[in-house]
């Protein structure tokens, strides 16, 4: 088991935001994290990568408690693409992706051939190689998102957390990015809103509601009409796609 959370809890003031979450992601598998707005997906991802500290409970990476790991070690192995990632300074696309190599380099060392290869491969994987010298701030929303994903890939992580990585992406790039991530063979947790895409690309799903996990399992076990009704308040018809064999959800307007 690569990523495990044991009774993870987080509060802000008097509000319970993540409530006793127990999750397991097997090595090399993709877990889709679903749930309505405000259900705690981003908060949970930030707890897993230690951008926030848990109030109680434990996050483990291959059995080890992340709170006992050095930040530098965690940064070398875990990459996080945030929901609204920004890059403030006047950096080029290539500079932004090079930031992904920072945990692997000592402060003053120049970029090695290995660093250059990782940056080049990451840009190619998200089809942004031709934009390497463009200023990040001049990119479109979807292009920025792809560059942030490239930065995470350049980090060569063993665990990858993605918070709504398909935000801003056109349908072709949504399918390409999720297809790419699902074939990387690294352990991933992806927060997603599109239930059909989650069913297509994730090995397992976990559903959060008001900070609690209310369902986990294979997509066809989790994405039932009852769950979609109870958690998202939407009527749906769920069938198995004859094309890809995964769930296909159609929403019914009242
Ligand atoms: N530091 C904080 N102080 C107060 N409330 C917070 C804090 N952090 C998160 N929250 C609240 O916790 C809830 C969960 O937020 P979170 O961003 O994790 O939701 P989410 O599932 O990612 O939602 P979305 O789908 O909109 O991205 C929200 O109601 C949010 O306002
Ligand atoms: Mg969020």
PDB file of C-alpha atoms and ligand atoms in Angstrom:
ATOM      1  CA  UNK A   1       0.000   0.000   0.000  1.00  0.00           C
ATOM      2  CA  UNK A   2       1.583   3.238  -1.033  1.00  0.00           C
ATOM      3  CA  UNK A   3      -0.648   5.982   0.418  1.00  0.00           C
ATOM      4  CA  UNK A   4      -2.688   5.275   3.530  1.00  0.00           C
ATOM      5  CA  UNK A   5      -4.615   7.701   5.715  1.00  0.00           C
ATOM      6  CA  UNK A   6      -5.629   6.508   9.162  1.00  0.00           C
ATOM      7  CA  UNK A   7      -8.393   8.446  10.912  1.00  0.00           C
ATOM      8  CA  UNK A   8      -7.179  11.714   9.451  1.00  0.00           C
ATOM      9  CA  UNK A   9      -8.957  14.711  10.880  1.00  0.00           C
ATOM     10  CA  UNK A  10      -8.664  18.448  10.292  1.00  0.00           C
ATOM     11  CA  UNK A  11     -10.577  21.343  11.809  1.00  0.00           C
ATOM     12  CA  UNK A  12     -10.482  25.074  11.159  1.00  0.00           C
ATOM     13  CA  UNK A  13     -11.817  27.009  14.135  1.00  0.00           C
ATOM     14  CA  UNK A  14     -14.846  25.046  15.260  1.00  0.00           C
ATOM     15  CA  UNK A  15     -15.545  23.596  11.833  1.00  0.00           C
ATOM     16  CA  UNK A  16     -14.710  20.001  11.143  1.00  0.00           C
ATOM     17  CA  UNK A  17     -13.429  19.883   7.568  1.00  0.00           C
ATOM     18  CA  UNK A  18     -11.937  16.395   7.253  1.00  0.00           C
ATOM     19  CA  UNK A  19     -13.488  13.849   9.589  1.00  0.00           C
ATOM     20  CA  UNK A  20     -11.737  10.559  10.390  1.00  0.00           C
ATOM     21  CA  UNK A  21     -10.768   9.724   6.833  1.00  0.00           C
ATOM     22  CA  UNK A  22      -9.415   6.234   6.186  1.00  0.00           C
ATOM     23  CA  UNK A  23      -8.140   5.687   2.668  1.00  0.00           C
ATOM     24  CA  UNK A  24      -5.785   3.289   0.972  1.00  0.00           C
ATOM     25  CA  UNK A  25      -4.209   3.664  -2.451  1.00  0.00           C
ATOM     26  CA  UNK A  26      -2.249   0.707  -3.744  1.00  0.00           C
ATOM     27  CA  UNK A  27       1.139   1.314  -5.312  1.00  0.00           C
ATOM     28  CA  UNK A  28       0.808   2.324  -8.952  1.00  0.00           C
ATOM     29  CA  UNK A  29      -2.978   2.722  -8.829  1.00  0.00           C
ATOM     30  CA  UNK A  30      -5.154   5.770  -9.451  1.00  0.00           C
ATOM     31  CA  UNK A  31      -7.723   6.800  -6.856  1.00  0.00           C
ATOM     32  CA  UNK A  32     -10.363   9.318  -7.912  1.00  0.00           C
ATOM     33  CA  UNK A  33     -11.519  11.611  -5.118  1.00  0.00           C
ATOM     34  CA  UNK A  34     -15.080  12.799  -5.682  1.00  0.00           C
ATOM     35  CA  UNK A  35     -17.486  14.969  -3.728  1.00  0.00           C
ATOM     36  CA  UNK A  36     -19.511  18.164  -3.968  1.00  0.00           C
ATOM     37  CA  UNK A  37     -17.982  21.630  -3.624  1.00  0.00           C
ATOM     38  CA  UNK A  38     -16.746  22.152  -0.081  1.00  0.00           C
ATOM     39  CA  UNK A  39     -16.767  18.433   0.803  1.00  0.00           C
ATOM     40  CA  UNK A  40     -13.069  18.477   1.749  1.00  0.00           C
ATOM     41  CA  UNK A  41     -11.210  17.128  -1.323  1.00  0.00           C
ATOM     42  CA  UNK A  42      -8.582  19.871  -1.540  1.00  0.00           C
ATOM     43  CA  UNK A  43      -8.199  19.923   2.234  1.00  0.00           C
ATOM     44  CA  UNK A  44      -7.539  16.190   2.283  1.00  0.00           C
ATOM     45  CA  UNK A  45      -4.964  16.396  -0.514  1.00  0.00           C
ATOM     46  CA  UNK A  46      -3.167  19.201   1.335  1.00  0.00           C
ATOM     47  CA  UNK A  47      -3.085  17.070   4.473  1.00  0.00           C
ATOM     48  CA  UNK A  48      -1.653  14.115   2.553  1.00  0.00           C
ATOM     49  CA  UNK A  49       1.240  16.148   1.136  1.00  0.00           C
ATOM     50  CA  UNK A  50       1.732  17.953   4.448  1.00  0.00           C
ATOM     51  CA  UNK A  51       0.947  21.439   3.212  1.00  0.00           C
ATOM     52  CA  UNK A  52      -1.323  21.289   6.255  1.00  0.00           C
ATOM     53  CA  UNK A  53      -0.760  19.314   9.414  1.00  0.00           C
ATOM     54  CA  UNK A  54      -3.373  16.808  10.516  1.00  0.00           C
ATOM     55  CA  UNK A  55      -5.041  17.528  13.876  1.00  0.00           C
ATOM     56  CA  UNK A  56      -5.155  13.812  14.535  1.00  0.00           C
ATOM     57  CA  UNK A  57      -4.563  10.638  12.576  1.00  0.00           C
ATOM     58  CA  UNK A  58      -1.660   9.532  10.408  1.00  0.00           C
ATOM     59  CA  UNK A  59      -0.741   9.739   6.729  1.00  0.00           C
ATOM     60  CA  UNK A  60       1.615   6.953   5.646  1.00  0.00           C
ATOM     61  CA  UNK A  61       3.682   6.504   2.509  1.00  0.00           C
ATOM     62  CA  UNK A  62       4.715   2.890   2.176  1.00  0.00           C
ATOM     63  CA  UNK A  63       4.085   2.384   5.895  1.00  0.00           C
ATOM     64  CA  UNK A  64       6.097   5.456   6.962  1.00  0.00           C
ATOM     65  CA  UNK A  65       4.379   8.282   8.838  1.00  0.00           C
ATOM     66  CA  UNK A  66       4.860  11.407   6.661  1.00  0.00           C
ATOM     67  CA  UNK A  67       5.074  13.619   9.741  1.00  0.00           C
ATOM     68  CA  UNK A  68       8.397  11.923  10.559  1.00  0.00           C
ATOM     69  CA  UNK A  69       9.822  12.403   7.057  1.00  0.00           C
ATOM     70  CA  UNK A  70      12.108  15.329   6.215  1.00  0.00           C
ATOM     71  CA  UNK A  71      10.376  17.914   4.008  1.00  0.00           C
ATOM     72  CA  UNK A  72      13.151  17.463   1.426  1.00  0.00           C
ATOM     73  CA  UNK A  73      12.520  13.725   1.210  1.00  0.00           C
ATOM     74  CA  UNK A  74       8.786  14.257   0.854  1.00  0.00           C
ATOM     75  CA  UNK A  75       9.386  16.870  -1.864  1.00  0.00           C
ATOM     76  CA  UNK A  76      11.538  14.433  -3.836  1.00  0.00           C
ATOM     77  CA  UNK A  77       8.907  11.742  -3.928  1.00  0.00           C
ATOM     78  CA  UNK A  78       5.516  13.473  -3.872  1.00  0.00           C
ATOM     79  CA  UNK A  79       4.199  16.015  -6.381  1.00  0.00           C
ATOM     80  CA  UNK A  80       1.055  18.073  -5.946  1.00  0.00           C
ATOM     81  CA  UNK A  81      -0.761  20.010  -8.647  1.00  0.00           C
ATOM     82  CA  UNK A  82      -2.989  22.446  -6.806  1.00  0.00           C
ATOM     83  CA  UNK A  83      -6.496  23.434  -7.854  1.00  0.00           C
ATOM     84  CA  UNK A  84      -5.593  27.053  -8.495  1.00  0.00           C
ATOM     85  CA  UNK A  85      -1.886  26.943  -9.013  1.00  0.00           C
ATOM     86  CA  UNK A  86      -0.286  30.259  -9.877  1.00  0.00           C
ATOM     87  CA  UNK A  87       3.220  31.280 -10.729  1.00  0.00           C
ATOM     88  CA  UNK A  88       3.784  34.906  -9.916  1.00  0.00           C
ATOM     89  CA  UNK A  89       7.109  35.835 -11.401  1.00  0.00           C
ATOM     90  CA  UNK A  90       8.142  36.443 -14.987  1.00  0.00           C
ATOM     91  CA  UNK A  91       9.155  32.872 -15.703  1.00  0.00           C
ATOM     92  CA  UNK A  92       9.145  31.076 -19.009  1.00  0.00           C
ATOM     93  CA  UNK A  93       7.314  27.797 -19.437  1.00  0.00           C
ATOM     94  CA  UNK A  94      10.619  25.928 -19.272  1.00  0.00           C
ATOM     95  CA  UNK A  95      11.637  27.765 -16.067  1.00  0.00           C
ATOM     96  CA  UNK A  96       8.342  26.770 -14.414  1.00  0.00           C
ATOM     97  CA  UNK A  97       8.829  23.117 -15.344  1.00  0.00           C
ATOM     98  CA  UNK A  98      12.460  23.271 -14.144  1.00  0.00           C
ATOM     99  CA  UNK A  99      11.117  24.162 -10.691  1.00  0.00           C
ATOM    100  CA  UNK A 100       9.957  20.555 -10.549  1.00  0.00           C
ATOM    101  CA  UNK A 101      13.625  19.520 -10.443  1.00  0.00           C
ATOM    102  CA  UNK A 102      14.404  21.677  -7.378  1.00  0.00           C
ATOM    103  CA  UNK A 103      13.990  18.873  -4.795  1.00  0.00           C
ATOM    104  CA  UNK A 104      16.501  16.753  -6.716  1.00  0.00           C
ATOM    105  CA  UNK A 105      19.264  19.384  -6.907  1.00  0.00           C
ATOM    106  CA  UNK A 106      21.590  21.011  -4.446  1.00  0.00           C
ATOM    107  CA  UNK A 107      21.248  24.786  -4.185  1.00  0.00           C
ATOM    108  CA  UNK A 108      24.122  25.888  -6.385  1.00  0.00           C
ATOM    109  CA  UNK A 109      24.419  23.008  -8.800  1.00  0.00           C
ATOM    110  CA  UNK A 110      23.585  23.702 -12.453  1.00  0.00           C
ATOM    111  CA  UNK A 111      20.920  21.669 -14.201  1.00  0.00           C
ATOM    112  CA  UNK A 112      22.311  18.257 -15.109  1.00  0.00           C
ATOM    113  CA  UNK A 113      21.619  16.355 -18.317  1.00  0.00           C
ATOM    114  CA  UNK A 114      19.184  14.235 -16.289  1.00  0.00           C
ATOM    115  CA  UNK A 115      17.324  17.385 -15.183  1.00  0.00           C
ATOM    116  CA  UNK A 116      17.168  18.633 -18.778  1.00  0.00           C
ATOM    117  CA  UNK A 117      15.829  15.293 -20.001  1.00  0.00           C
ATOM    118  CA  UNK A 118      13.136  15.222 -17.295  1.00  0.00           C
ATOM    119  CA  UNK A 119      12.044  18.780 -18.192  1.00  0.00           C
ATOM    120  CA  UNK A 120      12.010  18.027 -21.911  1.00  0.00           C
ATOM    121  CA  UNK A 121      10.044  14.789 -21.461  1.00  0.00           C
ATOM    122  CA  UNK A 122       7.518  16.443 -19.153  1.00  0.00           C
ATOM    123  CA  UNK A 123       6.881  19.276 -21.626  1.00  0.00           C
ATOM    124  CA  UNK A 124       6.518  16.813 -24.478  1.00  0.00           C
ATOM    125  CA  UNK A 125       4.048  14.685 -22.513  1.00  0.00           C
ATOM    126  CA  UNK A 126       1.670  17.614 -22.075  1.00  0.00           C
ATOM    127  CA  UNK A 127       2.280  18.825 -25.665  1.00  0.00           C
ATOM    128  CA  UNK A 128       3.833  22.116 -24.530  1.00  0.00           C
ATOM    129  CA  UNK A 129       7.370  21.600 -25.822  1.00  0.00           C
ATOM    130  CA  UNK A 130       6.891  24.180 -28.591  1.00  0.00           C
ATOM    131  CA  UNK A 131       6.002  26.804 -25.924  1.00  0.00           C
ATOM    132  CA  UNK A 132       9.126  26.280 -23.810  1.00  0.00           C
ATOM    133  CA  UNK A 133      10.339  29.876 -24.119  1.00  0.00           C
ATOM    134  CA  UNK A 134       6.926  31.591 -23.821  1.00  0.00           C
ATOM    135  CA  UNK A 135       6.253  33.571 -20.648  1.00  0.00           C
ATOM    136  CA  UNK A 136       3.989  31.588 -18.309  1.00  0.00           C
ATOM    137  CA  UNK A 137       1.803  34.629 -17.649  1.00  0.00           C
ATOM    138  CA  UNK A 138       0.920  34.896 -21.332  1.00  0.00           C
ATOM    139  CA  UNK A 139      -0.486  31.340 -21.512  1.00  0.00           C
ATOM    140  CA  UNK A 140      -4.191  30.494 -21.642  1.00  0.00           C
ATOM    141  CA  UNK A 141      -5.836  28.872 -18.618  1.00  0.00           C
ATOM    142  CA  UNK A 142      -5.637  25.366 -20.073  1.00  0.00           C
ATOM    143  CA  UNK A 143      -2.025  25.836 -21.181  1.00  0.00           C
ATOM    144  CA  UNK A 144      -1.094  26.972 -17.656  1.00  0.00           C
ATOM    145  CA  UNK A 145      -2.744  23.896 -16.248  1.00  0.00           C
ATOM    146  CA  UNK A 146      -0.749  21.651 -18.585  1.00  0.00           C
ATOM    147  CA  UNK A 147       2.498  23.396 -17.630  1.00  0.00           C
ATOM    148  CA  UNK A 148       1.771  22.849 -13.943  1.00  0.00           C
ATOM    149  CA  UNK A 149       1.175  19.188 -14.665  1.00  0.00           C
ATOM    150  CA  UNK A 150       4.487  19.113 -16.563  1.00  0.00           C
ATOM    151  CA  UNK A 151       6.216  20.621 -13.531  1.00  0.00           C
ATOM    152  CA  UNK A 152       4.847  17.788 -11.396  1.00  0.00           C
ATOM    153  CA  UNK A 153       5.935  15.186 -13.972  1.00  0.00           C
ATOM    154  CA  UNK A 154       9.446  16.691 -14.157  1.00  0.00           C
ATOM    155  CA  UNK A 155       9.699  16.030 -10.439  1.00  0.00           C
ATOM    156  CA  UNK A 156       9.594  12.284 -11.295  1.00  0.00           C
ATOM    157  CA  UNK A 157       7.431  11.568  -8.242  1.00  0.00           C
ATOM    158  CA  UNK A 158       6.473   8.191  -6.839  1.00  0.00           C
ATOM    159  CA  UNK A 159       3.212   9.692  -5.593  1.00  0.00           C
ATOM    160  CA  UNK A 160       1.237  12.293  -7.523  1.00  0.00           C
ATOM    161  CA  UNK A 161      -1.686  14.310  -6.181  1.00  0.00           C
ATOM    162  CA  UNK A 162      -3.789  16.271  -8.666  1.00  0.00           C
ATOM    163  CA  UNK A 163      -6.552  18.650  -7.616  1.00  0.00           C
ATOM    164  CA  UNK A 164      -9.027  19.000 -10.487  1.00  0.00           C
ATOM    165  CA  UNK A 165      -6.333  18.707 -13.157  1.00  0.00           C
ATOM    166  CA  UNK A 166      -8.862  18.952 -15.980  1.00  0.00           C
ATOM    167  CA  UNK A 167      -9.965  22.471 -14.972  1.00  0.00           C
ATOM    168  CA  UNK A 168      -9.784  24.760 -17.993  1.00  0.00           C
ATOM    169  CA  UNK A 169      -8.857  21.932 -20.371  1.00  0.00           C
ATOM    170  CA  UNK A 170     -10.724  21.298 -23.603  1.00  0.00           C
ATOM    171  CA  UNK A 171     -12.131  17.803 -23.987  1.00  0.00           C
ATOM    172  CA  UNK A 172      -9.205  16.522 -26.045  1.00  0.00           C
ATOM    173  CA  UNK A 173      -6.709  17.648 -23.417  1.00  0.00           C
ATOM    174  CA  UNK A 174      -8.890  16.366 -20.560  1.00  0.00           C
ATOM    175  CA  UNK A 175      -8.791  12.908 -22.125  1.00  0.00           C
ATOM    176  CA  UNK A 176      -5.084  13.170 -22.944  1.00  0.00           C
ATOM    177  CA  UNK A 177      -4.015  14.344 -19.493  1.00  0.00           C
ATOM    178  CA  UNK A 178      -6.079  11.742 -17.631  1.00  0.00           C
ATOM    179  CA  UNK A 179      -4.954   9.041 -20.077  1.00  0.00           C
ATOM    180  CA  UNK A 180      -1.354  10.062 -19.541  1.00  0.00           C
ATOM    181  CA  UNK A 181      -1.644  10.162 -15.750  1.00  0.00           C
ATOM    182  CA  UNK A 182      -3.443   6.819 -15.582  1.00  0.00           C
ATOM    183  CA  UNK A 183      -0.670   5.163 -17.605  1.00  0.00           C
ATOM    184  CA  UNK A 184       2.253   6.599 -15.633  1.00  0.00           C
ATOM    185  CA  UNK A 185       2.226   3.634 -13.277  1.00  0.00           C
ATOM    186  CA  UNK A 186       2.750   5.882 -10.252  1.00  0.00           C
ATOM    187  CA  UNK A 187       0.415   6.130  -7.299  1.00  0.00           C
ATOM    188  CA  UNK A 188      -2.081   8.936  -7.903  1.00  0.00           C
ATOM    189  CA  UNK A 189      -4.942  10.608  -6.150  1.00  0.00           C
ATOM    190  CA  UNK A 190      -6.989  12.825  -8.453  1.00  0.00           C
ATOM    191  CA  UNK A 191      -9.784  15.094  -7.248  1.00  0.00           C
ATOM    192  CA  UNK A 192     -12.346  15.292 -10.033  1.00  0.00           C
ATOM    193  CA  UNK A 193     -15.841  16.623 -10.607  1.00  0.00           C
ATOM    194  CA  UNK A 194     -16.608  14.792 -13.842  1.00  0.00           C
ATOM    195  CA  UNK A 195     -18.017  11.430 -12.764  1.00  0.00           C
ATOM    196  CA  UNK A 196     -17.770   9.940 -16.264  1.00  0.00           C
ATOM    197  CA  UNK A 197     -14.085  10.833 -16.564  1.00  0.00           C
ATOM    198  CA  UNK A 198     -13.481   9.483 -13.059  1.00  0.00           C
ATOM    199  CA  UNK A 199     -15.097   6.188 -14.069  1.00  0.00           C
ATOM    200  CA  UNK A 200     -13.052   6.010 -17.270  1.00  0.00           C
ATOM    201  CA  UNK A 201      -9.615   6.666 -15.816  1.00  0.00           C
ATOM    202  CA  UNK A 202      -9.553   5.728 -12.124  1.00  0.00           C
ATOM    203  CA  UNK A 203      -8.947   2.259 -10.695  1.00  0.00           C
ATOM    204  CA  UNK A 204     -10.924   3.085  -7.571  1.00  0.00           C
ATOM    205  CA  UNK A 205     -13.027   5.963  -6.320  1.00  0.00           C
ATOM    206  CA  UNK A 206     -13.605   7.525  -2.918  1.00  0.00           C
ATOM    207  CA  UNK A 207     -16.492   9.904  -2.304  1.00  0.00           C
ATOM    208  CA  UNK A 208     -16.367  12.663   0.290  1.00  0.00           C
ATOM    209  CA  UNK A 209     -19.434  14.288   1.770  1.00  0.00           C
ATOM    210  CA  UNK A 210     -19.115  16.984   4.453  1.00  0.00           C
ATOM    211  CA  UNK A 211     -15.584  15.813   5.228  1.00  0.00           C
ATOM    212  CA  UNK A 212     -16.405  12.111   5.540  1.00  0.00           C
ATOM    213  CA  UNK A 213     -15.771   9.246   3.162  1.00  0.00           C
ATOM    214  CA  UNK A 214     -19.187   7.831   2.268  1.00  0.00           C
ATOM    215  CA  UNK A 215     -18.159   5.308  -0.417  1.00  0.00           C
ATOM    216  CA  UNK A 216     -15.030   3.646  -1.750  1.00  0.00           C
ATOM    217  CA  UNK A 217     -14.526   0.956  -4.355  1.00  0.00           C
ATOM    218  CA  UNK A 218     -14.354   0.268  -8.059  1.00  0.00           C
ATOM    219  CA  UNK A 219     -16.160   2.900 -10.169  1.00  0.00           C
ATOM    220  CA  UNK A 220     -19.076   0.595 -10.993  1.00  0.00           C
ATOM    221  CA  UNK A 221     -19.574  -0.176  -7.289  1.00  0.00           C
ATOM    222  CA  UNK A 222     -19.431   3.455  -6.216  1.00  0.00           C
ATOM    223  CA  UNK A 223     -21.240   5.338  -8.967  1.00  0.00           C
ATOM    224  CA  UNK A 224     -24.764   4.117  -8.402  1.00  0.00           C
ATOM    225  CA  UNK A 225     -27.923   6.093  -9.025  1.00  0.00           C
ATOM    226  CA  UNK A 226     -28.549   6.138  -5.268  1.00  0.00           C
ATOM    227  CA  UNK A 227     -25.120   7.534  -4.429  1.00  0.00           C
ATOM    228  CA  UNK A 228     -25.318  10.218  -7.112  1.00  0.00           C
ATOM    229  CA  UNK A 229     -28.757  11.179  -5.812  1.00  0.00           C
ATOM    230  CA  UNK A 230     -27.772  11.156  -2.138  1.00  0.00           C
ATOM    231  CA  UNK A 231     -24.395  12.896  -2.422  1.00  0.00           C
ATOM    232  CA  UNK A 232     -24.834  15.228  -5.374  1.00  0.00           C
ATOM    233  CA  UNK A 233     -28.617  15.686  -5.270  1.00  0.00           C
ATOM    234  CA  UNK A 234     -28.958  14.811  -8.938  1.00  0.00           C
ATOM    235  CA  UNK A 235     -31.045  12.119 -10.644  1.00  0.00           C
ATOM    236  CA  UNK A 236     -28.992   9.949 -12.925  1.00  0.00           C
ATOM    237  CA  UNK A 237     -29.200   6.910 -15.148  1.00  0.00           C
ATOM    238  CA  UNK A 238     -26.100   4.721 -14.899  1.00  0.00           C
ATOM    239  CA  UNK A 239     -25.231   2.076 -17.469  1.00  0.00           C
ATOM    240  CA  UNK A 240     -22.136   0.242 -18.614  1.00  0.00           C
ATOM    241  CA  UNK A 241     -20.654   1.785 -21.719  1.00  0.00           C
ATOM    242  CA  UNK A 242     -20.519  -0.703 -24.603  1.00  0.00           C
ATOM    243  CA  UNK A 243     -17.492   1.242 -25.852  1.00  0.00           C
ATOM    244  CA  UNK A 244     -15.114   1.358 -22.868  1.00  0.00           C
ATOM    245  CA  UNK A 245     -16.865  -1.004 -20.451  1.00  0.00           C
ATOM    246  CA  UNK A 246     -16.897   1.549 -17.631  1.00  0.00           C
ATOM    247  CA  UNK A 247     -19.863   3.389 -16.101  1.00  0.00           C
ATOM    248  CA  UNK A 248     -21.641   5.838 -18.288  1.00  0.00           C
ATOM    249  CA  UNK A 249     -23.757   8.363 -16.418  1.00  0.00           C
ATOM    250  CA  UNK A 250     -26.546  10.400 -17.926  1.00  0.00           C
ATOM    251  CA  UNK A 251     -28.157  13.082 -15.806  1.00  0.00           C
ATOM    252  CA  UNK A 252     -31.945  13.423 -15.690  1.00  0.00           C
ATOM    253  CA  UNK A 253     -33.499  16.866 -15.396  1.00  0.00           C
ATOM    254  CA  UNK A 254     -36.598  17.040 -13.203  1.00  0.00           C
TER     255      UNK A 254
HETATM  256  N1  LIG B   1      -8.663  27.299   6.784  1.00  0.00           N
HETATM  257  C1  LIG B   1      -9.965  27.207   6.670  1.00  0.00           C
HETATM  258  N2  LIG B   1     -10.795  27.915   7.456  1.00  0.00           N
HETATM  259  C2  LIG B   1     -12.141  27.807   7.363  1.00  0.00           C
HETATM  260  N3  LIG B   1     -12.761  26.980   6.508  1.00  0.00           N
HETATM  261  C3  LIG B   1     -11.989  26.248   5.697  1.00  0.00           C
HETATM  262  C4  LIG B   1     -10.570  26.296   5.730  1.00  0.00           C
HETATM  263  N4  LIG B   1     -10.095  25.444   4.796  1.00  0.00           N
HETATM  264  C5  LIG B   1     -11.161  24.890   4.215  1.00  0.00           C
HETATM  265  N5  LIG B   1     -12.301  25.377   4.748  1.00  0.00           N
HETATM  266  C6  LIG B   1     -13.670  24.970   4.389  1.00  0.00           C
HETATM  267  O1  LIG B   1     -13.663  23.556   4.329  1.00  0.00           O
HETATM  268  C7  LIG B   1     -14.551  23.097   3.330  1.00  0.00           C
HETATM  269  C8  LIG B   1     -13.820  22.135   2.417  1.00  0.00           C
HETATM  270  O2  LIG B   1     -12.991  22.882   1.539  1.00  0.00           O
HETATM  271  P1  LIG B   1     -12.202  22.190   0.369  1.00  0.00           P
HETATM  272  O3  LIG B   1     -11.486  23.275  -0.365  1.00  0.00           O
HETATM  273  O4  LIG B   1     -11.397  21.089   0.916  1.00  0.00           O
HETATM  274  O5  LIG B   1     -13.406  21.609  -0.508  1.00  0.00           O
HETATM  275  P2  LIG B   1     -13.386  20.882  -1.914  1.00  0.00           P
HETATM  276  O6  LIG B   1     -14.070  19.571  -1.747  1.00  0.00           O
HETATM  277  O7  LIG B   1     -12.020  20.876  -2.471  1.00  0.00           O
HETATM  278  O8  LIG B   1     -14.340  21.830  -2.766  1.00  0.00           O
HETATM  279  P3  LIG B   1     -14.282  22.247  -4.330  1.00  0.00           P
HETATM  280  O9  LIG B   1     -14.943  21.140  -5.097  1.00  0.00           O
HETATM  281  O10 LIG B   1     -15.132  23.502  -4.373  1.00  0.00           O
HETATM  282  O11 LIG B   1     -12.867  22.495  -4.721  1.00  0.00           O
HETATM  283  C9  LIG B   1     -15.105  24.337   2.639  1.00  0.00           C
HETATM  284  O12 LIG B   1     -16.378  24.601   3.160  1.00  0.00           O
HETATM  285  C10 LIG B   1     -14.121  25.418   3.022  1.00  0.00           C
HETATM  286  O13 LIG B   1     -14.731  26.676   3.064  1.00  0.00           O
HETATM  287 MG1  LIG B   2     -11.137  21.766  -4.078  1.00  0.00          MG
END
